[in-house]
Coordinates of C-alpha atoms in Angstrom, one line a residue:
M883 CA 148.8 18.0 115.7
N884 CA 145.6 17.6 117.9
K885 CA 146.1 15.5 120.9
K886 CA 143.4 12.8 121.4
P887 CA 141.1 13.7 124.3
I888 CA 141.0 11.5 127.5
Y889 CA 137.5 10.1 127.9
I890 CA 136.4 8.7 131.2
L891 CA 133.0 7.0 131.6
G892 CA 131.4 6.8 135.0
T893 CA 128.5 4.5 135.5
G894 CA 126.1 4.2 138.5
L895 CA 124.1 1.0 138.6
S896 CA 122.2 1.5 141.9
H897 CA 118.6 2.7 141.8
N898 CA 118.5 6.1 140.1
G899 CA 121.1 4.7 137.6
S900 CA 123.1 7.2 135.4
A901 CA 126.0 7.6 133.1
V902 CA 128.6 10.4 132.8
L903 CA 131.2 11.1 130.3
L904 CA 134.3 13.2 131.1
K905 CA 136.3 14.7 128.4
D906 CA 139.8 15.9 129.6
G907 CA 138.4 16.2 133.2
Q908 CA 135.2 18.2 132.3
I909 CA 131.7 16.8 132.0
C910 CA 130.6 16.7 128.3
V911 CA 127.5 14.5 128.6
A912 CA 125.5 13.1 131.6
I913 CA 122.1 11.4 131.8
E914 CA 120.0 9.7 134.3
K915 CA 118.6 6.3 133.1
E916 CA 115.0 7.1 134.0
R917 CA 115.0 10.0 131.4
I918 CA 115.6 7.4 128.7
T919 CA 113.5 4.4 129.8
R920 CA 110.8 6.6 131.3
I921 CA 110.8 4.5 134.4
K922 CA 111.1 6.6 137.6
H923 CA 114.2 5.8 139.7
D924 CA 115.3 3.2 137.1
G925 CA 118.6 1.5 137.8
G926 CA 120.5 -1.7 137.2
N927 CA 121.7 -2.4 133.7
D928 CA 123.6 0.7 132.3
T929 CA 123.5 0.1 128.5
A930 CA 120.9 2.7 127.7
A931 CA 122.5 5.5 129.7
I932 CA 126.0 4.7 128.3
Q933 CA 124.8 4.5 124.7
Y934 CA 123.1 7.9 125.2
C935 CA 126.4 9.5 126.3
L936 CA 128.5 7.8 123.5
E937 CA 126.0 8.9 120.8
T938 CA 125.6 12.4 122.1
E939 CA 129.4 12.9 122.1
G940 CA 129.8 11.1 118.7
I941 CA 132.3 8.5 120.0
Q942 CA 132.6 4.7 120.2
L943 CA 133.3 2.7 123.3
S944 CA 136.8 2.1 122.0
D945 CA 137.5 5.8 122.3
V946 CA 136.9 5.7 126.1
D947 CA 140.1 5.4 128.1
L948 CA 138.7 4.1 131.5
I949 CA 135.3 3.1 132.9
V950 CA 134.6 3.4 136.6
Q951 CA 131.4 1.8 138.1
C952 CA 129.6 1.8 141.4
E953 CA 126.5 -0.1 142.5
N954 CA 125.4 -0.5 146.1
F955 CA 125.4 -4.1 147.5
E956 CA 127.6 -5.8 144.9
I957 CA 130.4 -5.3 142.3
P958 CA 128.7 -5.7 138.9
P959 CA 130.5 -8.1 136.5
R960 CA 131.8 -6.8 133.3
D961 CA 129.5 -8.9 130.9
F962 CA 126.1 -9.0 132.6
F963 CA 124.3 -7.0 135.2
R964 CA 120.5 -7.1 135.1
G965 CA 121.0 -7.8 131.5
E966 CA 123.9 -7.8 129.0
R967 CA 126.4 -4.9 129.2
L968 CA 128.1 -3.1 126.4
F969 CA 131.5 -4.3 127.6
K970 CA 130.8 -8.0 127.1
G971 CA 133.5 -9.7 125.3
N972 CA 135.8 -6.7 125.3
E973 CA 139.0 -6.5 127.4
V974 CA 139.2 -2.7 126.8
P975 CA 138.5 -0.2 128.1
K976 CA 139.7 -1.0 131.6
L977 CA 136.8 -1.3 134.0
I978 CA 137.3 -0.5 137.7
S979 CA 134.9 -0.4 140.7
I980 CA 134.7 2.0 143.7
S981 CA 132.7 1.9 146.9
H982 CA 129.3 3.7 147.3
H983 CA 130.1 6.6 149.7
L984 CA 133.5 7.3 147.8
A985 CA 131.4 7.7 144.6
H986 CA 129.1 10.2 146.4
A987 CA 132.1 12.0 147.8
Y988 CA 133.9 12.4 144.5
S989 CA 130.6 13.6 142.8
A990 CA 130.6 16.5 145.2
V991 CA 134.3 17.5 145.0
G992 CA 134.4 17.1 141.2
T993 CA 131.5 19.6 140.7
S994 CA 132.4 21.9 143.6
P995 CA 134.5 25.1 143.3
F996 CA 136.9 23.9 146.0
T997 CA 140.5 22.8 145.4
S998 CA 140.6 21.3 148.9
C999 CA 137.8 20.6 151.4
N1000 CA 136.1 18.1 153.8
V1001 CA 133.2 16.0 152.5
M1002 CA 130.2 14.7 154.4
V1003 CA 128.2 11.8 152.9
I1004 CA 124.8 10.9 154.6
D1005 CA 122.3 8.5 153.0
G1006 CA 120.2 5.4 153.7
C1007 CA 122.6 2.8 152.9
G1008 CA 126.0 2.5 151.2
S1009 CA 128.5 -0.3 150.5
P1010 CA 128.6 -3.4 152.8
L1011 CA 131.7 -3.4 155.1
E1012 CA 133.3 -6.4 153.4
Q1013 CA 132.9 -4.8 149.9
Y1014 CA 134.3 -1.5 151.2
L1015 CA 137.4 -3.2 152.7
L1016 CA 138.0 -5.2 149.5
L1017 CA 137.8 -1.9 147.3
D1018 CA 139.5 0.4 149.8
Q1019 CA 142.2 -1.7 151.3
N1020 CA 144.3 -0.4 154.2
Q1021 CA 141.6 2.0 155.2
K1022 CA 140.5 0.3 158.4
E1023 CA 141.7 3.1 160.7
S1024 CA 138.9 5.6 159.8
I1025 CA 136.3 3.0 161.0
A1026 CA 135.2 2.9 164.6
S1027 CA 136.7 -0.2 166.2
D1028 CA 133.4 -1.4 167.6
V1029 CA 132.1 -1.8 164.1
F1030 CA 134.3 -4.9 163.8
N1031 CA 132.5 -6.5 166.8
V1032 CA 129.2 -7.0 164.9
V1033 CA 128.9 -10.3 163.1
Q1034 CA 126.0 -9.6 160.7
M1035 CA 126.2 -7.6 157.5
Q1036 CA 126.8 -3.9 157.9
C1037 CA 126.7 -1.0 155.4
E1038 CA 128.0 2.6 155.2
K1039 CA 125.6 5.1 156.8
D1040 CA 127.7 8.3 157.0
S1041 CA 131.2 9.0 155.9
F1042 CA 133.5 12.0 156.4
Y1043 CA 136.5 12.6 154.1
H1044 CA 139.2 15.1 153.5
F1045 CA 139.9 15.9 149.8
D1046 CA 143.4 17.3 149.2
G1047 CA 143.0 18.4 145.6
Q1048 CA 143.7 14.9 144.2
N1049 CA 142.8 12.1 146.7
M1050 CA 140.0 11.4 149.2
I1051 CA 141.2 10.6 152.6
P1052 CA 138.6 8.9 154.9
L1053 CA 138.6 10.6 158.4
F1054 CA 135.6 8.9 160.0
K1055 CA 133.4 6.2 158.5
D1056 CA 130.3 4.7 160.2
F1057 CA 128.5 1.5 159.4
S1058 CA 125.2 0.0 160.6
E1059 CA 123.9 -3.5 160.6
M1060 CA 120.9 -4.2 158.3
S1061 CA 117.3 -4.2 159.5
D1062 CA 115.4 -7.4 160.3
L1063 CA 112.7 -7.0 157.8
S1064 CA 110.7 -10.0 159.1
S1065 CA 109.8 -8.0 162.2
S1066 CA 106.2 -7.0 162.5
E1067 CA 106.9 -3.5 164.0
I1068 CA 108.2 -0.5 162.1
T1069 CA 111.6 -1.3 160.5
L1070 CA 113.9 0.8 158.5
P1071 CA 114.1 -0.3 154.8
T1072 CA 117.8 -1.1 154.9
T1073 CA 120.1 -0.3 157.7
K1074 CA 119.0 0.0 161.3
H1075 CA 120.7 3.3 162.2
S1076 CA 120.8 5.7 159.2
I1077 CA 119.2 9.1 158.9
G1078 CA 118.2 8.4 155.3
G1079 CA 116.6 5.1 156.4
F1080 CA 114.6 6.8 159.0
Y1081 CA 113.3 9.4 156.6
A1082 CA 112.3 6.7 154.0
T1083 CA 110.5 4.8 156.8
I1084 CA 108.4 7.7 157.8
S1085 CA 107.6 8.6 154.2
N1086 CA 106.4 5.0 153.6
Y1087 CA 104.3 5.3 156.9
V1088 CA 102.7 8.6 155.8
F1089 CA 102.1 8.0 152.1
G1090 CA 102.1 4.2 151.8
N1091 CA 105.1 4.1 149.5
M1092 CA 108.7 5.3 149.2
D1093 CA 108.4 6.6 145.7
D1094 CA 109.2 10.2 146.5
V1095 CA 110.6 10.7 150.0
G1096 CA 111.0 14.5 149.3
K1097 CA 107.1 14.8 149.7
L1098 CA 107.6 14.4 153.4
M1099 CA 109.5 17.8 153.5
G1100 CA 106.6 19.4 151.6
L1101 CA 104.1 18.0 154.1
A1102 CA 106.0 19.0 157.3
P1103 CA 105.0 22.8 157.2
Y1104 CA 101.4 21.8 157.6
G1105 CA 102.1 20.1 160.9
K1106 CA 102.7 21.5 164.4
S1107 CA 105.9 21.3 166.4
G1108 CA 105.8 19.7 169.8
V1109 CA 102.9 17.3 169.2
Y1110 CA 105.4 14.3 169.6
D1111 CA 108.4 14.6 171.9
Y1112 CA 110.2 11.4 171.0
E1113 CA 113.9 11.7 170.3
V1114 CA 114.9 9.4 167.5
F1115 CA 118.6 9.8 167.3
E1116 CA 121.4 9.5 169.8
F1117 CA 125.2 9.6 169.5
I1118 CA 127.3 7.0 171.4
N1119 CA 131.1 7.3 171.0
D1120 CA 130.6 9.8 168.1
R1121 CA 128.4 7.3 166.3
L1122 CA 124.8 7.8 165.4
F1123 CA 122.2 5.3 166.5
I1124 CA 118.4 5.2 166.3
K1125 CA 116.4 4.5 169.5
E1126 CA 113.5 2.1 169.7
D1127 CA 111.0 3.8 171.9
W1128 CA 109.4 6.0 169.2
K1129 CA 108.3 3.0 167.1
P1130 CA 105.2 1.8 169.0
F1131 CA 103.5 5.2 168.7
L1132 CA 103.4 4.9 164.9
D1133 CA 100.5 2.5 164.8
T1134 CA 98.3 4.0 162.0
P1135 CA 100.2 3.5 158.7
S1136 CA 98.5 5.1 155.7
N1137 CA 96.9 2.7 153.2
G1138 CA 96.4 5.1 150.3
Y1139 CA 95.7 8.8 149.5
T1140 CA 92.1 8.8 150.5
F1141 CA 93.1 7.5 154.0
F1142 CA 95.9 10.0 154.1
K1143 CA 93.5 12.9 153.3
E1144 CA 91.0 11.8 155.9
H1145 CA 93.8 11.9 158.6
F1146 CA 95.8 14.8 157.1
E1147 CA 96.5 16.6 160.3
Y1148 CA 97.8 13.5 162.0
Y1149 CA 100.2 12.7 159.1
A1150 CA 101.2 16.4 158.8
N1151 CA 102.2 16.3 162.5
V1152 CA 104.2 13.1 162.1
A1153 CA 106.0 14.7 159.1
K1154 CA 106.8 17.8 161.1
W1155 CA 108.2 15.7 164.0
A1156 CA 110.3 13.5 161.6
Q1157 CA 111.6 16.5 159.6
E1158 CA 112.8 18.2 162.8
Q1159 CA 114.4 15.0 164.1
V1160 CA 116.3 14.7 160.8
E1161 CA 117.5 18.4 160.9
K1162 CA 118.8 18.0 164.4
A1163 CA 120.6 14.7 163.5
V1164 CA 122.2 16.2 160.4
L1165 CA 123.4 19.2 162.2
Q1166 CA 124.7 17.2 165.1
C1167 CA 126.5 14.7 163.0
I1168 CA 128.2 17.3 160.8
K1169 CA 129.1 19.5 163.8
L1170 CA 130.6 16.6 165.5
R1171 CA 132.7 15.7 162.4
T1172 CA 133.8 19.2 161.6
K1173 CA 134.8 19.8 165.2
Q1174 CA 137.1 16.8 165.1
F1175 CA 138.5 17.7 161.6
P1176 CA 138.0 21.4 161.0
H1177 CA 138.3 22.9 157.4
E1178 CA 137.0 26.1 155.9
N1179 CA 135.3 24.3 153.0
L1180 CA 132.8 21.5 153.2
C1181 CA 131.1 19.5 150.5
Y1182 CA 127.9 17.6 151.3
S1183 CA 126.4 14.7 149.4
G1184 CA 124.3 11.5 149.7
G1185 CA 120.5 11.3 149.5
V1186 CA 119.9 13.2 152.9
A1187 CA 121.7 16.2 151.3
L1188 CA 118.6 16.9 149.2
N1189 CA 116.7 18.0 152.2
A1190 CA 116.6 21.7 151.5
V1191 CA 115.2 22.7 154.9
A1192 CA 118.0 20.9 156.8
N1193 CA 120.6 22.3 154.3
A1194 CA 119.5 26.0 155.0
K1195 CA 119.9 25.4 158.8
L1196 CA 123.3 23.8 158.1
E1197 CA 124.4 26.8 156.1
D1198 CA 123.2 29.2 158.8
S1199 CA 125.0 27.2 161.5
N1200 CA 128.5 28.3 160.3
V1201 CA 130.0 24.8 160.6
A1202 CA 132.3 25.9 157.7
Q1203 CA 133.0 29.2 155.9
S1204 CA 131.8 27.7 152.6
I1205 CA 129.4 24.8 151.9
Y1206 CA 128.8 23.2 148.6
F1207 CA 125.6 21.1 148.4
E1208 CA 125.9 18.6 145.6
P1209 CA 122.9 19.1 143.3
A1210 CA 122.7 15.3 142.2
A1211 CA 123.2 14.2 145.8
S1212 CA 121.4 10.9 145.7
D1213 CA 122.3 7.8 143.7
N1214 CA 121.9 9.6 140.4
G1215 CA 125.2 11.4 141.2
L1216 CA 127.2 8.1 141.7
A1217 CA 128.2 8.1 138.0
L1218 CA 129.6 11.6 138.4
G1219 CA 131.7 10.5 141.3
C1220 CA 132.9 7.4 139.4
A1221 CA 134.1 9.6 136.5
F1222 CA 135.8 12.1 138.7
Y1223 CA 137.5 9.4 140.7
G1224 CA 138.9 8.1 137.4
W1225 CA 140.3 11.4 136.5
L1226 CA 141.6 12.6 139.8
S1227 CA 142.6 9.5 141.7
Y1228 CA 143.2 6.9 139.1
L1229 CA 144.8 8.9 136.3
K1230 CA 146.2 11.5 138.8
Q1231 CA 145.1 14.4 136.6
P1232 CA 144.6 17.9 138.0
K1233 CA 141.1 19.0 138.9
K1234 CA 139.4 21.3 136.3
Q1235 CA 137.3 24.2 137.6
P1236 CA 133.6 23.6 136.8
N1237 CA 131.4 26.3 135.3
S1238 CA 128.5 25.7 137.8
S1239 CA 126.1 24.3 135.2
T1240 CA 124.2 21.0 135.8
C1241 CA 122.9 20.8 132.4
F1242 CA 124.6 18.0 130.4
G1243 CA 121.9 16.4 128.2
K1244 CA 121.7 16.2 124.4
H1245 CA 120.8 19.2 122.3
Y1246 CA 117.9 18.4 120.0
S1247 CA 118.3 19.9 116.6
K1248 CA 115.6 22.1 114.7
E1249 CA 115.1 19.1 112.3
T1250 CA 114.5 16.7 115.3
I1251 CA 111.9 19.1 116.7
L1252 CA 110.1 19.5 113.5
H1253 CA 110.1 15.8 112.7
A1254 CA 108.5 15.2 116.1
Y1255 CA 105.9 17.9 115.5
E1256 CA 104.7 16.1 112.3
E1257 CA 102.6 13.7 114.4
Y1258 CA 100.9 16.5 116.3
K1259 CA 100.2 18.9 113.3
P1260 CA 96.4 18.4 113.3
E1261 CA 96.1 19.3 117.0
L1262 CA 98.8 21.9 117.5
K1263 CA 99.7 25.0 115.7
M1264 CA 103.3 26.3 115.5
I1265 CA 104.8 29.8 115.6
A1266 CA 108.5 30.0 114.8
F1267 CA 110.5 32.9 116.3
F1268 CA 113.8 33.7 114.5
E1269 CA 114.9 36.3 117.0
E1270 CA 115.2 35.3 120.6
P1271 CA 114.0 38.6 122.1
E1272 CA 110.7 38.2 120.3
L1273 CA 110.4 34.7 121.8
L1274 CA 111.1 35.9 125.3
Q1275 CA 108.7 38.8 124.9
Y1276 CA 105.9 36.5 123.7
S1277 CA 106.6 34.0 126.5
A1278 CA 106.8 36.7 129.3
E1279 CA 103.4 38.2 128.1
A1280 CA 101.9 34.7 128.2
L1281 CA 103.0 34.3 131.8
L1282 CA 101.8 37.8 132.7
H1283 CA 98.3 36.9 131.4
G1284 CA 98.1 33.7 133.5
K1285 CA 99.2 31.1 130.9
T1286 CA 101.2 28.1 131.9
I1287 CA 104.2 27.2 129.8
G1288 CA 106.1 24.0 129.1
W1289 CA 109.6 25.3 128.7
F1290 CA 112.1 23.0 126.8
Q1291 CA 115.5 24.4 126.0
S1292 CA 119.0 23.0 125.2
G1293 CA 120.5 20.1 127.1
S1294 CA 118.5 18.6 130.1
E1295 CA 119.4 19.1 133.7
F1296 CA 121.3 16.3 135.5
G1297 CA 119.7 15.8 139.0
P1298 CA 116.2 15.9 140.5
R1299 CA 115.5 19.6 139.9
A1300 CA 114.3 21.4 136.7
L1301 CA 116.4 24.5 136.5
G1302 CA 115.0 26.2 133.4
R1303 CA 115.8 23.6 130.7
R1304 CA 112.9 21.2 131.3
S1305 CA 110.5 23.3 133.3
I1306 CA 106.8 24.3 133.7
L1307 CA 106.6 28.0 134.3
A1308 CA 103.8 30.3 135.6
H1309 CA 103.0 33.6 137.3
P1310 CA 104.1 33.4 140.9
G1311 CA 101.2 35.5 142.2
R1312 CA 98.2 34.7 140.0
E1313 CA 95.2 33.6 142.1
N1314 CA 94.7 29.8 142.4
M1315 CA 97.7 29.0 140.0
K1316 CA 99.3 26.6 142.5
N1317 CA 96.2 24.5 142.8
H1318 CA 95.5 24.7 139.0
I1319 CA 99.0 23.3 138.2
N1320 CA 98.9 20.6 140.9
A1321 CA 95.4 19.4 139.9
T1322 CA 95.4 19.6 136.1
I1323 CA 99.0 19.6 134.9
K1324 CA 101.1 17.7 137.5
F1325 CA 98.2 15.5 138.8
R1326 CA 99.7 15.4 142.2
E1327 CA 98.9 16.2 145.9
D1328 CA 97.5 19.7 146.5
F1329 CA 99.9 20.4 149.5
R1330 CA 103.0 20.1 147.4
P1331 CA 104.9 23.4 146.8
F1332 CA 106.4 25.1 143.8
A1333 CA 109.8 26.9 143.6
P1334 CA 110.5 30.6 142.8
A1335 CA 113.2 31.1 140.1
V1336 CA 114.5 34.6 140.8
L1337 CA 117.2 36.7 139.1
Q1338 CA 120.4 36.2 141.2
E1339 CA 120.9 39.9 141.8
K1340 CA 117.3 40.4 143.0
V1341 CA 117.2 37.4 145.5
Q1342 CA 117.7 39.8 148.5
D1343 CA 114.8 42.0 147.5
Y1344 CA 112.3 39.1 147.8
F1345 CA 113.8 36.7 150.4
E1346 CA 114.8 37.2 154.0
V1347 CA 118.3 35.7 153.9
G1348 CA 118.7 36.2 150.2
R1349 CA 121.2 33.3 149.8
K1350 CA 122.7 32.2 146.5
S1351 CA 120.9 28.9 145.6
P1352 CA 121.4 28.0 141.9
Y1353 CA 120.3 24.4 142.4
M1354 CA 117.0 24.8 144.3
I1355 CA 118.5 22.9 147.2
L1356 CA 118.2 25.5 150.0
V1357 CA 115.0 27.1 151.5
D1358 CA 114.6 30.8 152.5
R1359 CA 111.6 32.8 153.7
T1360 CA 109.6 35.1 151.5
K1361 CA 109.6 38.7 152.7
K1362 CA 106.2 39.8 154.0
E1363 CA 105.8 42.6 151.5
H1364 CA 106.1 40.2 148.6
L1365 CA 103.8 37.4 150.0
K1366 CA 100.9 38.4 147.8
N1367 CA 103.0 38.5 144.5
L1368 CA 104.7 35.2 145.4
K1369 CA 101.7 33.2 146.9
N1370 CA 102.1 30.4 144.5
V1371 CA 105.8 29.8 145.3
T1372 CA 105.6 30.4 149.1
H1373 CA 104.9 27.4 151.3
K1374 CA 102.4 27.1 154.1
D1375 CA 105.0 28.3 156.7
G1376 CA 106.3 31.2 154.7
S1377 CA 109.2 29.3 153.4
A1378 CA 110.4 29.0 149.7
R1379 CA 112.8 26.6 148.0
V1380 CA 114.5 29.3 146.0
Q1381 CA 116.4 29.0 142.7
T1382 CA 118.7 31.9 142.0
V1383 CA 119.2 32.2 138.1
E1384 CA 122.5 33.3 136.7
A1385 CA 123.1 34.6 133.1
S1386 CA 126.5 32.9 133.0
W1387 CA 125.2 29.3 132.6
N1388 CA 121.4 29.7 132.3
P1389 CA 121.2 32.7 129.8
K1390 CA 117.9 32.0 128.1
F1391 CA 116.0 31.4 131.4
Y1392 CA 117.7 34.4 133.0
N1393 CA 116.6 36.6 130.0
L1394 CA 113.0 35.2 130.2
I1395 CA 112.7 36.2 133.9
Q1396 CA 114.2 39.6 133.0
A1397 CA 111.6 40.0 130.3
F1398 CA 108.8 39.0 132.8
Y1399 CA 110.2 41.4 135.4
E1400 CA 110.0 44.3 132.9
L1401 CA 106.4 43.6 132.2
S1402 CA 105.2 42.7 135.7
G1403 CA 107.6 44.3 138.2
I1404 CA 108.3 40.8 139.6
A1405 CA 111.7 39.3 139.1
V1406 CA 110.4 35.8 139.9
V1407 CA 108.6 33.0 138.0
L1408 CA 107.0 29.8 139.3
N1409 CA 109.3 26.9 138.2
T1410 CA 108.4 23.2 138.5
S1411 CA 109.8 20.2 136.7
F1412 CA 108.3 19.4 133.2
N1413 CA 106.6 16.1 134.2
K1414 CA 103.5 14.8 136.0
K1415 CA 103.4 12.7 139.1
G1416 CA 105.2 9.4 138.8
M1417 CA 106.9 10.4 135.6
P1418 CA 110.6 11.3 135.0
I1419 CA 111.2 14.8 133.6
V1420 CA 110.7 14.9 129.9
E1421 CA 113.9 14.5 127.8
T1422 CA 112.9 14.5 124.1
P1423 CA 110.7 16.8 122.0
K1424 CA 108.2 14.0 121.5
E1425 CA 107.8 13.5 125.3
A1426 CA 107.2 17.2 125.6
F1427 CA 104.5 17.1 123.0
D1428 CA 102.8 14.1 124.6
L1429 CA 102.7 15.8 128.0
F1430 CA 101.5 19.1 126.5
K1431 CA 98.6 17.3 124.8
E1432 CA 97.4 15.4 127.9
T1433 CA 97.6 18.2 130.5
A1434 CA 96.1 21.7 130.8
L1435 CA 99.3 23.4 129.8
D1436 CA 98.6 26.5 127.7
V1437 CA 101.8 27.0 125.7
L1438 CA 104.7 24.8 124.7
V1439 CA 108.1 26.4 124.0
I1440 CA 110.8 24.2 122.4
E1441 CA 113.9 26.1 121.6
N1442 CA 112.6 29.0 119.5
F1443 CA 109.3 27.3 118.5
V1444 CA 106.1 28.0 120.2
F1445 CA 103.2 25.5 120.0
L1446 CA 99.6 26.1 120.9
K1447 CA 96.5 23.9 121.0
N1448 CA 94.0 24.3 118.1

């Protein structure tokens, strides 16, 4: 007799909302809300994301054993949160809430290879102190005593935990009071003293918005070190604080892209200074915590953990023997953490070993693809390949001849990076390809870099450190002898945000790069996300067709179908 599986639903209701379904402790479906609603960084109400998970798995809400939720500043009610919720009027399944940094921490340990480890969480702003103490009772001792001397609202800014294989034990938690947003000078968007808040502030200063703080990391290599000598961060009694004396020198905020371009060198120097300050602060903070509480394994999560340059320096610093960087480190990963908390801590079930994949989206059938194609038949012609090797040979030859490919395969990636399921692919060394993709396909700033996707076993041939980097979350440096062939995926300063591709969980993408290698002698392709500026990565075949039509993409591959413009 088959035992009924245990389903746990994790739901994140902060910005970058998401839902995750665990089946017997393993992720079976996960989706970010923005992929469904097509609104970048969409959060709040969780109905759309949860329905996607239930429909994909083919179950009802009544089949779910437990729901675990997390927001940021509040504990969402069962019936309504920015709209009606699916659980309205139902007593079951049971719904529990966890604090913000705890969700980040569990998202890292649940997807990591470790059975025990320490966990660092660094972001802009987590749960308010009162909410944390309400949800995590009897855990005051991990909080610095002077936190309790502050009268105004304070929120989590960095947290250090130990995971013993089942439970998360807080070792050191820091909080910061909120910023006074009425002030006329530069203020951090949420908390006064967080690394993530500082980075978002400088991003807003440089670009005039906080839509994509990762752009700052892409701009920094164009700047010079040492132009500004202000130190932003200091540690007092092991707690991180932000000084005030650097704020007056930032007196020329950008008022749009034209202004930014006119003053490019100035903003690039500011970005370089800010990036270096963040790298120093991250390393100092983590070294301080790991010195107090050593362990051979470290997990790292929270929005700041997406900084691939700081991450590489952290890995090189040997603060731990093994470091796992959570691929969905920002708030899109909260739902993962909620689900794993439910399995590990609430139900006390043993941790299951993950298979390293981050791709948990819906698989679209042949019928769905052909149905979506009906609308585009007059404009697009289709070639159907019945044998995968033929498809891969065709696609590799297209790349060799300078064609750009929209590559849509199987279930979508969970997290901010396209890893070969919803990607735009191109030749890494073709003259002017980087500018062409930025200008006519992505419609984004020309300074922004693209990633090299390289066969795992070849990474040391092309890159100086040759580190394993399956989630495009660490930078390396391109070896001099390969700079020409990798010019479109090597940044201004010689760095590259590498993705190492493994056959074990990314077989079709691996085999495509292998086919390109056999034709070109280069075991690397240019990989960027299948979207344009301001748009979430495509989720459905229809969205892929629409983007193919409105951009200069040459070829669209959806599963084993190839589409070309007439």
